[in-house]
mmCIF file of C-alpha atoms in Angstrom:
data_model
loop_
_atom_site.group_PDB
_atom_site.id
_atom_site.type_symbol
_atom_site.label_atom_id
_atom_site.label_comp_id
_atom_site.label_asym_id
_atom_site.label_seq_id
_atom_site.Cartn_x
_atom_site.Cartn_y
_atom_site.Cartn_z
ATOM 1 C CA MET A 1 59.990 9.585 140.181
ATOM 2 C CA GLY A 2 56.598 10.810 138.700
ATOM 3 C CA ALA A 3 54.179 13.010 140.608
ATOM 4 C CA ILE A 4 52.054 11.168 143.321
ATOM 5 C CA ASP A 5 48.237 10.988 142.495
ATOM 6 C CA LEU A 6 46.933 10.088 145.938
ATOM 7 C CA LYS A 7 43.402 9.979 144.820
ATOM 8 C CA GLN A 8 44.227 7.098 142.116
ATOM 9 C CA LEU A 9 46.547 5.393 144.311
ATOM 10 C CA LEU A 10 44.286 5.042 147.391
ATOM 11 C CA GLU A 11 40.891 4.738 145.655
ATOM 12 C CA SER A 12 40.547 0.900 146.088
ATOM 13 C CA GLN A 13 40.224 1.528 149.798
ATOM 14 C CA THR A 14 36.922 3.243 149.361
ATOM 15 C CA LEU A 15 35.712 1.135 146.449
ATOM 16 C CA GLU A 16 32.452 -1.446 147.057
ATOM 17 C CA ARG A 17 32.250 -4.798 145.564
ATOM 18 C CA CYS A 18 28.702 -4.200 144.389
ATOM 19 C CA PRO A 19 27.582 -0.655 144.649
ATOM 20 C CA PHE A 20 24.187 -1.254 142.726
ATOM 21 C CA PRO A 21 20.665 -1.897 143.842
ATOM 22 C CA ILE A 22 18.689 -4.847 142.120
ATOM 23 C CA PRO A 23 17.940 -3.566 138.459
ATOM 24 C CA VAL A 24 14.766 -3.431 136.636
ATOM 25 C CA GLY A 25 13.950 -6.256 134.260
ATOM 26 C CA TRP A 26 12.415 -9.645 133.605
ATOM 27 C CA PHE A 27 14.282 -12.244 135.373
ATOM 28 C CA PHE A 28 13.888 -16.141 135.557
ATOM 29 C CA ILE A 29 12.248 -17.449 138.641
ATOM 30 C CA ASP A 30 12.326 -21.335 137.970
ATOM 31 C CA TYR A 31 11.321 -23.893 135.318
ATOM 32 C CA ALA A 32 7.442 -24.343 134.591
ATOM 33 C CA ASP A 33 7.319 -27.828 135.150
ATOM 34 C CA THR A 34 8.637 -27.463 138.900
ATOM 35 C CA LEU A 35 5.342 -25.828 139.887
ATOM 36 C CA LYS A 36 2.133 -27.623 139.722
ATOM 37 C CA PRO A 37 -1.345 -25.950 140.190
ATOM 38 C CA GLY A 38 -2.156 -25.466 143.634
ATOM 39 C CA GLU A 39 1.373 -25.589 144.838
ATOM 40 C CA MET A 40 3.473 -22.895 146.524
ATOM 41 C CA ARG A 41 6.902 -22.538 148.024
ATOM 42 C CA ASN A 42 9.342 -19.719 149.535
ATOM 43 C CA VAL A 43 11.969 -18.493 146.928
ATOM 44 C CA PHE A 44 14.707 -15.906 147.857
ATOM 45 C CA VAL A 45 15.647 -13.351 145.010
ATOM 46 C CA PHE A 46 15.822 -9.617 144.487
ATOM 47 C CA ASP A 47 17.409 -9.363 148.057
ATOM 48 C CA GLN A 48 14.319 -10.816 149.840
ATOM 49 C CA GLU A 49 12.232 -13.707 150.292
ATOM 50 C CA TRP A 50 8.887 -14.237 147.932
ATOM 51 C CA VAL A 51 5.990 -16.915 147.978
ATOM 52 C CA LEU A 52 5.956 -18.305 144.544
ATOM 53 C CA PHE A 53 2.535 -20.109 143.820
ATOM 54 C CA ARG A 54 0.483 -21.374 140.902
ATOM 55 C CA THR A 55 -3.445 -20.990 140.962
ATOM 56 C CA GLU A 56 -5.797 -24.107 140.592
ATOM 57 C CA SER A 57 -6.470 -22.844 136.741
ATOM 58 C CA GLY A 58 -2.368 -22.680 136.341
ATOM 59 C CA LYS A 59 -1.632 -18.878 136.693
ATOM 60 C CA PRO A 60 1.741 -18.335 138.271
ATOM 61 C CA GLY A 61 1.987 -15.698 140.935
ATOM 62 C CA MET A 62 4.644 -14.406 143.281
ATOM 63 C CA ALA A 63 4.069 -12.085 146.279
ATOM 64 C CA ASP A 64 5.660 -10.453 149.239
ATOM 65 C CA PRO A 65 5.364 -13.003 152.137
ATOM 66 C CA TYR A 66 4.135 -10.955 154.918
ATOM 67 C CA CYS A 67 0.139 -10.481 155.083
ATOM 68 C CA PRO A 68 -0.798 -6.751 154.853
ATOM 69 C CA HIS A 69 -3.431 -7.703 157.758
ATOM 70 C CA LEU A 70 -1.273 -8.628 160.708
ATOM 71 C CA GLY A 71 2.044 -9.534 159.026
ATOM 72 C CA ALA A 72 1.938 -13.298 158.863
ATOM 73 C CA HIS A 73 4.251 -15.278 156.555
ATOM 74 C CA MET A 74 1.926 -16.691 154.025
ATOM 75 C CA GLY A 75 4.814 -19.282 153.045
ATOM 76 C CA HIS A 76 4.580 -21.045 156.264
ATOM 77 C CA GLY A 77 0.949 -22.395 156.522
ATOM 78 C CA GLY A 78 -0.564 -20.623 153.592
ATOM 79 C CA LYS A 79 -2.604 -22.360 150.907
ATOM 80 C CA VAL A 80 -3.579 -21.677 147.332
ATOM 81 C CA CYS A 81 -7.399 -21.545 147.244
ATOM 82 C CA GLY A 82 -8.863 -21.533 143.629
ATOM 83 C CA GLU A 83 -7.270 -18.425 142.278
ATOM 84 C CA HIS A 84 -5.946 -17.047 145.469
ATOM 85 C CA LEU A 85 -3.233 -17.265 147.798
ATOM 86 C CA ARG A 86 -4.670 -17.547 151.488
ATOM 87 C CA CYS A 87 -3.029 -16.477 154.640
ATOM 88 C CA PRO A 88 -2.937 -18.753 157.375
ATOM 89 C CA PHE A 89 -3.558 -16.625 160.171
ATOM 90 C CA HIS A 90 -7.124 -15.040 159.204
ATOM 91 C CA HIS A 91 -7.646 -16.627 155.837
ATOM 92 C CA TRP A 92 -7.374 -13.273 154.208
ATOM 93 C CA GLU A 93 -7.126 -14.005 150.414
ATOM 94 C CA TYR A 94 -5.238 -12.190 147.661
ATOM 95 C CA ASP A 95 -5.290 -12.783 143.847
ATOM 96 C CA THR A 96 -2.010 -12.615 141.635
ATOM 97 C CA ALA A 97 -2.170 -9.084 141.252
ATOM 98 C CA GLY A 98 -2.201 -8.451 145.071
ATOM 99 C CA TRP A 99 -5.787 -7.475 145.552
ATOM 100 C CA CYS A 100 -7.437 -8.664 148.452
ATOM 101 C CA ARG A 101 -10.459 -10.867 147.474
ATOM 102 C CA HIS A 102 -11.840 -12.379 150.392
ATOM 103 C CA ILE A 103 -11.990 -11.859 154.256
ATOM 104 C CA PRO A 104 -14.270 -14.621 155.657
ATOM 105 C CA TYR A 105 -15.451 -12.642 158.707
ATOM 106 C CA ALA A 106 -15.689 -9.153 157.260
ATOM 107 C CA LYS A 107 -18.927 -7.622 156.830
ATOM 108 C CA LEU A 108 -17.272 -4.535 155.362
ATOM 109 C CA MET A 109 -14.106 -4.842 153.380
ATOM 110 C CA PRO A 110 -11.495 -2.272 154.412
ATOM 111 C CA PRO A 111 -11.822 0.745 152.009
ATOM 112 C CA GLN A 112 -8.301 0.416 150.692
ATOM 113 C CA THR A 113 -9.012 -3.043 149.245
ATOM 114 C CA LYS A 114 -11.374 -1.475 146.836
ATOM 115 C CA LYS A 115 -8.843 0.965 145.675
ATOM 116 C CA GLY A 116 -6.184 -1.218 144.571
ATOM 117 C CA PRO A 117 -3.800 -3.808 145.370
ATOM 118 C CA ILE A 118 -2.417 -3.897 149.051
ATOM 119 C CA LEU A 119 -0.045 -7.033 148.714
ATOM 120 C CA ARG A 120 3.226 -6.738 146.600
ATOM 121 C CA THR A 121 2.953 -8.978 143.747
ATOM 122 C CA LEU A 122 5.330 -9.215 140.751
ATOM 123 C CA PRO A 123 3.985 -9.403 137.176
ATOM 124 C CA MET A 124 4.677 -12.890 135.872
ATOM 125 C CA VAL A 125 4.735 -14.849 132.529
ATOM 126 C CA GLU A 126 5.342 -18.164 131.542
ATOM 127 C CA LYS A 127 7.605 -18.486 128.376
ATOM 128 C CA TYR A 128 10.262 -21.011 127.107
ATOM 129 C CA GLY A 129 8.959 -23.383 129.552
ATOM 130 C CA MET A 130 10.189 -21.007 132.270
ATOM 131 C CA LEU A 131 8.582 -18.807 135.125
ATOM 132 C CA TRP A 132 9.659 -15.058 134.460
ATOM 133 C CA ALA A 133 8.856 -12.197 136.926
ATOM 134 C CA TRP A 134 9.161 -8.307 136.435
ATOM 135 C CA TYR A 135 10.917 -6.464 139.068
ATOM 136 C CA HIS A 136 10.835 -2.783 139.578
ATOM 137 C CA PRO A 137 11.879 -1.166 142.830
ATOM 138 C CA GLN A 138 8.765 1.263 142.687
ATOM 139 C CA CYS A 139 6.286 -1.450 141.417
ATOM 140 C CA GLU A 140 5.894 0.074 138.066
ATOM 141 C CA PRO A 141 4.531 -2.175 135.373
ATOM 142 C CA PRO A 142 6.538 -3.831 132.620
ATOM 143 C CA SER A 143 8.099 -1.267 130.136
ATOM 144 C CA PHE A 144 9.218 -3.964 127.806
ATOM 145 C CA GLU A 145 8.199 -7.809 126.739
ATOM 146 C CA LEU A 146 10.189 -10.912 126.392
ATOM 147 C CA PRO A 147 10.954 -11.694 122.807
ATOM 148 C CA TYR A 148 10.031 -14.742 120.767
ATOM 149 C CA ILE A 149 12.889 -17.158 120.696
ATOM 150 C CA PRO A 150 12.543 -19.649 117.906
ATOM 151 C CA GLU A 151 15.068 -22.155 119.420
ATOM 152 C CA MET A 152 12.826 -22.054 122.688
ATOM 153 C CA GLU A 153 9.544 -21.824 121.331
ATOM 154 C CA ASP A 154 9.086 -23.508 118.137
ATOM 155 C CA PRO A 155 7.638 -27.120 118.458
ATOM 156 C CA THR A 156 9.891 -28.809 115.966
ATOM 157 C CA GLY A 157 13.255 -27.822 114.055
ATOM 158 C CA TYR A 158 15.377 -27.538 117.332
ATOM 159 C CA ALA A 159 17.011 -29.783 119.949
ATOM 160 C CA GLY A 160 19.115 -29.939 122.790
ATOM 161 C CA THR A 161 18.207 -30.282 126.487
ATOM 162 C CA ARG A 162 21.650 -29.229 127.888
ATOM 163 C CA ARG A 163 21.334 -26.659 130.715
ATOM 164 C CA GLY A 164 23.463 -25.362 133.418
ATOM 165 C CA THR A 165 23.194 -23.268 136.630
ATOM 166 C CA TRP A 166 26.355 -21.403 138.374
ATOM 167 C CA THR A 167 26.431 -18.946 141.451
ATOM 168 C CA ALA A 168 28.768 -16.027 141.136
ATOM 169 C CA HIS A 169 29.401 -13.715 144.029
ATOM 170 C CA THR A 170 29.146 -10.334 142.577
ATOM 171 C CA CYS A 171 26.407 -8.082 140.971
ATOM 172 C CA ILE A 172 24.464 -9.004 137.657
ATOM 173 C CA GLN A 173 25.905 -5.970 135.918
ATOM 174 C CA GLU A 174 29.538 -7.122 136.487
ATOM 175 C CA ILE A 175 28.416 -10.563 134.724
ATOM 176 C CA ALA A 176 27.034 -8.632 131.708
ATOM 177 C CA GLU A 177 30.025 -6.572 131.247
ATOM 178 C CA ASN A 178 31.801 -9.612 130.194
ATOM 179 C CA GLY A 179 30.096 -9.319 126.787
ATOM 180 C CA VAL A 180 31.768 -6.063 125.679
ATOM 181 C CA ASP A 181 35.091 -6.780 127.449
ATOM 182 C CA THR A 182 36.430 -8.988 124.906
ATOM 183 C CA ALA A 183 40.165 -8.330 125.820
ATOM 184 C CA HIS A 184 39.718 -10.577 128.728
ATOM 185 C CA LEU A 185 38.931 -13.462 126.309
ATOM 186 C CA LYS A 186 42.769 -13.747 125.074
ATOM 187 C CA PHE A 187 44.361 -12.915 128.598
ATOM 188 C CA LEU A 188 42.134 -14.750 131.054
ATOM 189 C CA HIS A 189 40.538 -17.362 129.017
ATOM 190 C CA GLY A 190 43.509 -18.127 126.568
ATOM 191 C CA ALA A 191 41.896 -17.295 123.246
ATOM 192 C CA PRO A 192 44.295 -17.119 120.300
ATOM 193 C CA ALA A 193 43.473 -13.258 119.580
ATOM 194 C CA ILE A 194 41.108 -10.507 121.113
ATOM 195 C CA PRO A 195 37.965 -10.511 118.628
ATOM 196 C CA PRO A 196 36.696 -7.231 117.579
ATOM 197 C CA VAL A 197 33.272 -6.305 119.238
ATOM 198 C CA GLU A 198 30.607 -3.921 117.822
ATOM 199 C CA ALA A 199 27.827 -2.932 120.240
ATOM 200 C CA THR A 200 24.598 -1.032 119.668
ATOM 201 C CA TYR A 201 21.966 0.156 121.944
ATOM 202 C CA GLU A 202 18.122 0.946 121.493
ATOM 203 C CA GLY A 203 16.213 1.418 124.778
ATOM 204 C CA PRO A 204 16.387 -1.843 126.955
ATOM 205 C CA ILE A 205 18.043 -3.708 124.113
ATOM 206 C CA MET A 206 21.777 -4.134 123.511
ATOM 207 C CA LYS A 207 22.908 -5.752 120.554
ATOM 208 C CA LEU A 208 26.557 -7.548 120.177
ATOM 209 C CA ASP A 209 28.514 -8.629 117.191
ATOM 210 C CA ILE A 210 31.794 -10.584 118.469
ATOM 211 C CA GLY A 211 34.256 -11.672 115.936
ATOM 212 C CA ARG A 212 32.360 -10.371 112.827
ATOM 213 C CA GLY A 213 29.636 -12.511 113.138
ATOM 214 C CA TYR A 214 31.254 -15.284 114.940
ATOM 215 C CA ILE A 215 28.781 -14.497 118.072
ATOM 216 C CA VAL A 216 25.784 -12.491 117.487
ATOM 217 C CA GLY A 217 23.668 -11.773 120.451
ATOM 218 C CA THR A 218 20.821 -9.596 122.010
ATOM 219 C CA ALA A 219 20.223 -8.704 125.530
ATOM 220 C CA TYR A 220 16.705 -7.900 126.872
ATOM 221 C CA GLY A 221 17.501 -5.811 129.787
ATOM 222 C CA PRO A 222 19.703 -7.549 132.490
ATOM 223 C CA GLY A 223 17.863 -10.804 132.778
ATOM 224 C CA LEU A 224 18.041 -12.242 129.211
ATOM 225 C CA ASN A 225 20.661 -12.648 126.597
ATOM 226 C CA VAL A 226 20.244 -14.617 123.454
ATOM 227 C CA MET A 227 23.879 -15.456 121.980
ATOM 228 C CA ARG A 228 24.225 -17.449 118.688
ATOM 229 C CA PHE A 229 27.554 -18.824 117.709
ATOM 230 C CA THR A 230 28.364 -19.722 114.052
ATOM 231 C CA GLN A 231 31.085 -21.673 112.558
ATOM 232 C CA GLN A 232 31.279 -23.387 109.053
ATOM 233 C CA GLY A 233 27.780 -22.116 108.380
ATOM 234 C CA VAL A 234 26.209 -24.100 111.486
ATOM 235 C CA THR A 235 24.713 -21.903 114.288
ATOM 236 C CA ALA A 236 24.220 -23.053 117.984
ATOM 237 C CA THR A 237 22.617 -21.023 120.623
ATOM 238 C CA MET A 238 23.302 -20.112 124.138
ATOM 239 C CA ILE A 239 20.230 -18.764 125.819
ATOM 240 C CA SER A 240 21.328 -16.937 129.507
ATOM 241 C CA TYR A 241 18.949 -16.040 131.940
ATOM 242 C CA SER A 242 20.675 -14.797 134.998
ATOM 243 C CA VAL A 243 18.901 -13.613 138.284
ATOM 244 C CA PRO A 244 20.160 -11.324 141.044
ATOM 245 C CA ILE A 245 19.716 -13.460 144.243
ATOM 246 C CA THR A 246 21.010 -10.400 146.428
ATOM 247 C CA ARG A 247 23.000 -7.154 145.333
ATOM 248 C CA GLU A 248 26.120 -9.154 145.645
ATOM 249 C CA LYS A 249 25.029 -12.815 144.380
ATOM 250 C CA THR A 250 23.895 -13.866 141.182
ATOM 251 C CA GLN A 251 22.710 -17.166 139.898
ATOM 252 C CA MET A 252 23.758 -17.693 136.274
ATOM 253 C CA ASN A 253 21.526 -20.105 134.106
ATOM 254 C CA MET A 254 22.040 -21.038 130.669
ATOM 255 C CA SER A 255 20.245 -23.271 128.153
ATOM 256 C CA PHE A 256 21.774 -24.798 124.934
ATOM 257 C CA ARG A 257 19.996 -25.246 121.744
ATOM 258 C CA HIS A 258 20.989 -26.005 117.964
ATOM 259 C CA VAL A 259 19.261 -27.229 114.865
ATOM 260 C CA ASP A 260 17.814 -30.583 114.802
ATOM 261 C CA TYR A 261 20.344 -32.063 112.633
ATOM 262 C CA PRO A 262 20.421 -35.860 111.865
ATOM 263 C CA GLU A 263 22.302 -38.166 114.242
ATOM 264 C CA GLY A 264 25.867 -38.660 112.866
ATOM 265 C CA SER A 265 25.652 -35.673 110.550
ATOM 266 C CA LYS A 266 28.856 -33.358 110.401
ATOM 267 C CA GLU A 267 26.526 -30.398 111.325
ATOM 268 C CA LEU A 268 25.430 -32.323 114.531
ATOM 269 C CA ALA A 269 28.962 -32.766 115.395
ATOM 270 C CA ILE A 270 29.960 -29.186 114.870
ATOM 271 C CA SER A 271 26.765 -28.156 116.726
ATOM 272 C CA LYS A 272 27.748 -30.115 119.979
ATOM 273 C CA LYS A 273 31.282 -28.822 119.618
ATOM 274 C CA LEU A 274 30.193 -25.098 119.489
ATOM 275 C CA ILE A 275 27.920 -25.727 122.734
ATOM 276 C CA ASP A 276 30.895 -27.309 124.429
ATOM 277 C CA HIS A 277 33.103 -24.208 123.278
ATOM 278 C CA MET A 278 30.633 -22.121 125.036
ATOM 279 C CA ILE A 279 31.651 -23.210 128.504
ATOM 280 C CA GLY A 280 34.868 -24.252 127.748
ATOM 281 C CA ALA A 281 34.692 -27.720 127.561
ATOM 282 C CA ALA A 282 35.687 -28.382 123.800
ATOM 283 C CA GLU A 283 38.079 -31.140 123.083
ATOM 284 C CA GLY A 284 41.310 -29.926 121.744
ATOM 285 C CA GLU A 285 40.888 -26.152 122.526
ATOM 286 C CA GLU A 286 43.259 -24.375 124.523
ATOM 287 C CA SER A 287 40.824 -21.660 125.918
ATOM 288 C CA ALA A 288 39.469 -22.145 129.581
ATOM 289 C CA GLY A 289 35.726 -21.739 130.275
ATOM 290 C CA PHE A 290 34.093 -19.057 132.373
ATOM 291 C CA GLU A 291 33.559 -21.630 135.190
ATOM 292 C CA SER A 292 37.080 -22.167 135.894
ATOM 293 C CA VAL A 293 38.380 -18.447 135.398
ATOM 294 C CA ASP A 294 35.727 -15.874 135.383
ATOM 295 C CA PHE A 295 34.564 -16.963 138.769
ATOM 296 C CA ILE A 296 38.026 -16.474 140.484
ATOM 297 C CA VAL A 297 37.772 -12.706 139.218
ATOM 298 C CA TRP A 298 34.137 -12.052 139.728
ATOM 299 C CA ASN A 299 34.250 -13.424 143.475
ATOM 300 C CA HIS A 300 36.863 -11.217 144.467
ATOM 301 C CA LYS A 301 36.883 -7.917 142.429
ATOM 302 C CA LYS A 302 36.039 -4.683 143.326
ATOM 303 C CA TYR A 303 33.942 -2.273 140.937
ATOM 304 C CA ARG A 304 35.880 0.964 139.653
ATOM 305 C CA PRO A 305 33.239 3.520 138.635
ATOM 306 C CA ASN A 306 36.052 5.514 136.880
ATOM 307 C CA PRO A 307 38.330 2.772 135.336
ATOM 308 C CA LEU A 308 41.445 3.512 133.424
ATOM 309 C CA LEU A 309 41.107 2.041 130.015
ATOM 310 C CA CYS A 310 43.185 1.853 127.000
ATOM 311 C CA ASP A 311 42.587 1.934 123.101
ATOM 312 C CA GLY A 312 42.449 -1.969 122.927
ATOM 313 C CA ASP A 313 39.375 -2.200 125.453
ATOM 314 C CA GLY A 314 35.932 -2.707 124.438
ATOM 315 C CA PRO A 315 33.157 -0.427 124.745
ATOM 316 C CA VAL A 316 32.947 -0.573 128.586
ATOM 317 C CA LEU A 317 31.704 3.006 129.427
ATOM 318 C CA GLN A 318 28.977 2.901 126.776
ATOM 319 C CA PHE A 319 27.730 -0.588 128.151
ATOM 320 C CA ARG A 320 27.509 1.136 131.514
ATOM 321 C CA LYS A 321 25.898 4.027 130.418
ATOM 322 C CA TRP A 322 23.183 1.910 128.911
ATOM 323 C CA PHE A 323 22.814 -0.308 131.964
ATOM 324 C CA LYS A 324 22.096 2.706 134.118
ATOM 325 C CA GLN A 325 18.729 2.755 132.870
ATOM 326 C CA PHE A 326 17.939 -0.286 134.917
ATOM 327 C CA TYR A 327 18.651 1.770 138.076
ATOM 328 C CA PRO A 328 15.913 4.301 138.263
ATOM 329 C CA GLY A 329 16.332 6.924 141.002
ATOM 330 C CA PHE A 330 19.600 5.630 142.009
ATOM 331 C CA GLU A 331 22.643 7.775 142.284
ATOM 332 C CA PRO A 332 25.970 6.117 143.160
ATOM 333 C CA ALA A 333 27.854 7.632 146.040
ATOM 334 C CA ALA A 334 30.499 9.848 145.096
ATOM 335 C CA GLN A 335 34.054 8.271 145.262
ATOM 336 C CA GLY A 336 36.631 9.970 147.696
#
């Protein structure tokens, strides 16, 4: 019998399922057409509740729900008034940047209201027909922009309305790590072989090439992935935009697009089969989609900060090093 490594054998007793905070980045909040001018509603993301609203002119806003005055929840009885969110309690009004713009009974506004925002709001953009919010734990402004995605933004040339939403009971990092862990494609999904993977990193951007050009993808921080699948000269695109609901719950969202080929064409058939393959629903294929197998793993696994890896594993440690930048000021607890 070999020597006993107690630290290794007992480590799982001290592991956490999701030892990370909410990461920095741009995240999908909802589809733009679900929020009309003058509307507001409560949403729960980033481990807390927020008031999502749209001003009368159409500008989206997202605010901490509790009024800085006396703590009333503005999502219960509050109202959008012109370009402001109005608290129901004393009608203090705030703009989308968190500045207090009006107190109906104040002869003198509190000095702090003239120095800067007093209500936490998140920077928002409307892009790809979606509402996006920038999250940073220290309220710092966006450090990168969302990219141009022709499949989602060009008025002609692309088609496809298919999209889906799934909830995984794990942190967003664990889901993103799948991109570099290509060995699991064979053993968990039943793919015929382990495809080679190349990953390159530059700032908040990660580029992936899986299967030497079969899947070419770019991640823009934790919240947006654009993956293009190519077969027989035909490319179909999966846009993945996951959002952390809590530290241990992630909402996965995907949209699928392809070139607007003529009905009945071979290229259209290949495009549709590629999209079916992305979610594991392609006819005549043996492999299982993420919905049927990945969730079983994600919903029950623990995170090993010091994994035992072998020569056939993908660049897991390089990926984790890149992802650390999205946890500013966070130092994980030492494992015993």
